[in-house]
Amino acid sequence: QVQLVESGGGLVQPGGSLRLSCAASGSIFSRNIMGWYRQASGKERELVALIFTSGFTNYADSVKGRFTISRDNAKNTVYLQMNSLKPEDTAVYYCNIEWGSTRYWGQGTQVTVSS
């Protein structure tokens, strides 16, 4: 089993920044993909950013240039630095780790962007 524990969400004003963290523990395959997804109220869950063990990254168009995903492979931890936040970034953010057909999710952390 794998557990993902997220932290770093909260309330921030438009234009502000937040940093999310997600630590994975358990039986983790050495080559994996870690990512962040988000789900706004009344909408489907969507990809925010992915990072492979190699360091290759992929971002949703809506966050390119504002968000940065990174990881510490030794700690099985993924980070999401979110800058220039907008009200439309408000959502529950979920951490994810996957390899092959295996996928695990975190419990989610609320990010609210409001003045």
GROMACS .gro file of C-alpha atoms in nm:
model
  115
    1GLN     CA    1   0.000   0.000   0.000
    2VAL     CA    2   0.099   0.358  -0.063
    3GLN     CA    3  -0.003   0.663   0.135
    4LEU     CA    4   0.012   1.023   0.014
    5VAL     CA    5   0.000   1.309   0.263
    6GLU     CA    6  -0.055   1.659   0.128
    7SER     CA    7   0.003   1.992   0.299
    8GLY     CA    8   0.027   2.361   0.220
    9GLY     CA    9  -0.321   2.460   0.109
   10GLY     CA   10  -0.509   2.760   0.240
   11LEU     CA   11  -0.656   3.099   0.165
   12VAL     CA   12  -0.457   3.349  -0.040
   13GLN     CA   13  -0.532   3.677  -0.212
   14PRO     CA   14  -0.524   3.707  -0.592
   15GLY     CA   15  -0.166   3.750  -0.708
   16GLY     CA   16  -0.033   3.564  -0.407
   17SER     CA   17   0.164   3.241  -0.378
   18LEU     CA   18   0.130   2.904  -0.210
   19ARG     CA   19   0.347   2.594  -0.202
   20LEU     CA   20   0.191   2.249  -0.181
   21SER     CA   21   0.382   1.943  -0.065
   22CYS     CA   22   0.297   1.574  -0.093
   23ALA     CA   23   0.496   1.295   0.070
   24ALA     CA   24   0.449   0.938  -0.047
   25SER     CA   25   0.527   0.636   0.170
   26GLY     CA   26   0.496   0.261   0.135
   27SER     CA   27   0.583   0.026  -0.149
   28ILE     CA   28   0.671   0.267  -0.428
   29PHE     CA   29   0.811   0.162  -0.764
   30SER     CA   30   1.136   0.344  -0.828
   31ARG     CA   31   1.028   0.480  -1.166
   32ASN     CA   32   0.701   0.665  -1.129
   33ILE     CA   33   0.508   0.975  -1.216
   34MET     CA   34   0.395   1.217  -0.948
   35GLY     CA   35   0.144   1.486  -1.016
   36TRP     CA   36  -0.110   1.736  -0.899
   37TYR     CA   37  -0.472   1.746  -1.007
   38ARG     CA   38  -0.748   1.980  -0.897
   39GLN     CA   39  -1.123   1.976  -0.877
   40ALA     CA   40  -1.326   2.292  -0.851
   41SER     CA   41  -1.679   2.284  -0.716
   42GLY     CA   42  -1.917   2.144  -0.977
   43LYS     CA   43  -1.638   2.056  -1.219
   44GLU     CA   44  -1.443   1.746  -1.312
   45ARG     CA   45  -1.098   1.674  -1.178
   46GLU     CA   46  -0.828   1.806  -1.409
   47LEU     CA   47  -0.456   1.771  -1.447
   48VAL     CA   48  -0.243   2.058  -1.317
   49ALA     CA   49   0.112   1.925  -1.356
   50LEU     CA   50   0.311   1.601  -1.377
   51ILE     CA   51   0.673   1.517  -1.309
   52PHE     CA   52   0.851   1.195  -1.397
   53THR     CA   53   1.130   1.039  -1.195
   54SER     CA   54   1.364   1.165  -1.468
   55GLY     CA   55   1.253   1.523  -1.405
   56PHE     CA   56   1.047   1.560  -1.721
   57THR     CA   57   0.747   1.783  -1.655
   58ASN     CA   58   0.412   1.856  -1.813
   59TYR     CA   59   0.172   2.140  -1.729
   60ALA     CA   60  -0.184   2.234  -1.804
   61ASP     CA   61  -0.196   2.539  -2.031
   62SER     CA   62  -0.388   2.732  -1.765
   63VAL     CA   63  -0.095   2.719  -1.519
   64LYS     CA   64   0.208   2.740  -1.747
   65GLY     CA   65   0.442   3.017  -1.640
   66ARG     CA   66   0.277   3.048  -1.299
   67PHE     CA   67   0.312   2.704  -1.137
   68THR     CA   68   0.626   2.495  -1.097
   69ILE     CA   69   0.629   2.126  -1.008
   70SER     CA   70   0.938   1.966  -0.856
   71ARG     CA   71   1.026   1.650  -0.667
   72ASP     CA   72   1.276   1.502  -0.426
   73ASN     CA   73   1.319   1.140  -0.530
   74ALA     CA   74   1.507   1.048  -0.212
   75LYS     CA   75   1.209   1.161  -0.006
   76ASN     CA   76   0.937   1.051  -0.251
   77THR     CA   77   0.799   1.402  -0.220
   78VAL     CA   78   0.648   1.627  -0.483
   79TYR     CA   79   0.598   2.002  -0.459
   80LEU     CA   80   0.384   2.253  -0.641
   81GLN     CA   81   0.490   2.616  -0.625
   82MET     CA   82   0.195   2.831  -0.724
   83ASN     CA   83   0.255   3.197  -0.805
   84SER     CA   84   0.032   3.471  -0.944
   85LEU     CA   85  -0.272   3.286  -0.817
   86LYS     CA   86  -0.611   3.369  -0.964
   87PRO     CA   87  -0.963   3.314  -0.828
   88GLU     CA   88  -1.013   3.047  -1.094
   89ASP     CA   89  -0.733   2.844  -0.931
   90THR     CA   90  -0.965   2.784  -0.636
   91ALA     CA   91  -1.013   2.408  -0.600
   92VAL     CA   92  -0.928   2.102  -0.399
   93TYR     CA   93  -0.580   1.994  -0.508
   94TYR     CA   94  -0.499   1.623  -0.512
   95CYS     CA   95  -0.159   1.461  -0.519
   96ASN     CA   96  -0.114   1.152  -0.733
   97ILE     CA   97   0.153   0.887  -0.787
   98GLU     CA   98   0.140   0.623  -1.060
   99TRP     CA   99   0.336   0.354  -1.240
  100GLY     CA  100   0.198   0.115  -1.496
  101SER     CA  101  -0.168   0.057  -1.413
  102THR     CA  102  -0.119   0.144  -1.045
  103ARG     CA  103  -0.238   0.479  -0.915
  104TYR     CA  104  -0.278   0.629  -0.570
  105TRP     CA  105  -0.438   0.956  -0.458
  106GLY     CA  106  -0.395   1.185  -0.163
  107GLN     CA  107  -0.687   1.311   0.044
  108GLY     CA  108  -0.680   1.656  -0.113
  109THR     CA  109  -0.603   2.003   0.016
  110GLN     CA  110  -0.819   2.311  -0.034
  111VAL     CA  111  -0.675   2.613  -0.212
  112THR     CA  112  -0.892   2.924  -0.208
  113VAL     CA  113  -0.794   3.240  -0.395
  114SER     CA  114  -1.006   3.531  -0.284
  115SER     CA  115  -0.982   3.889  -0.168
   0.00000   0.00000   0.00000
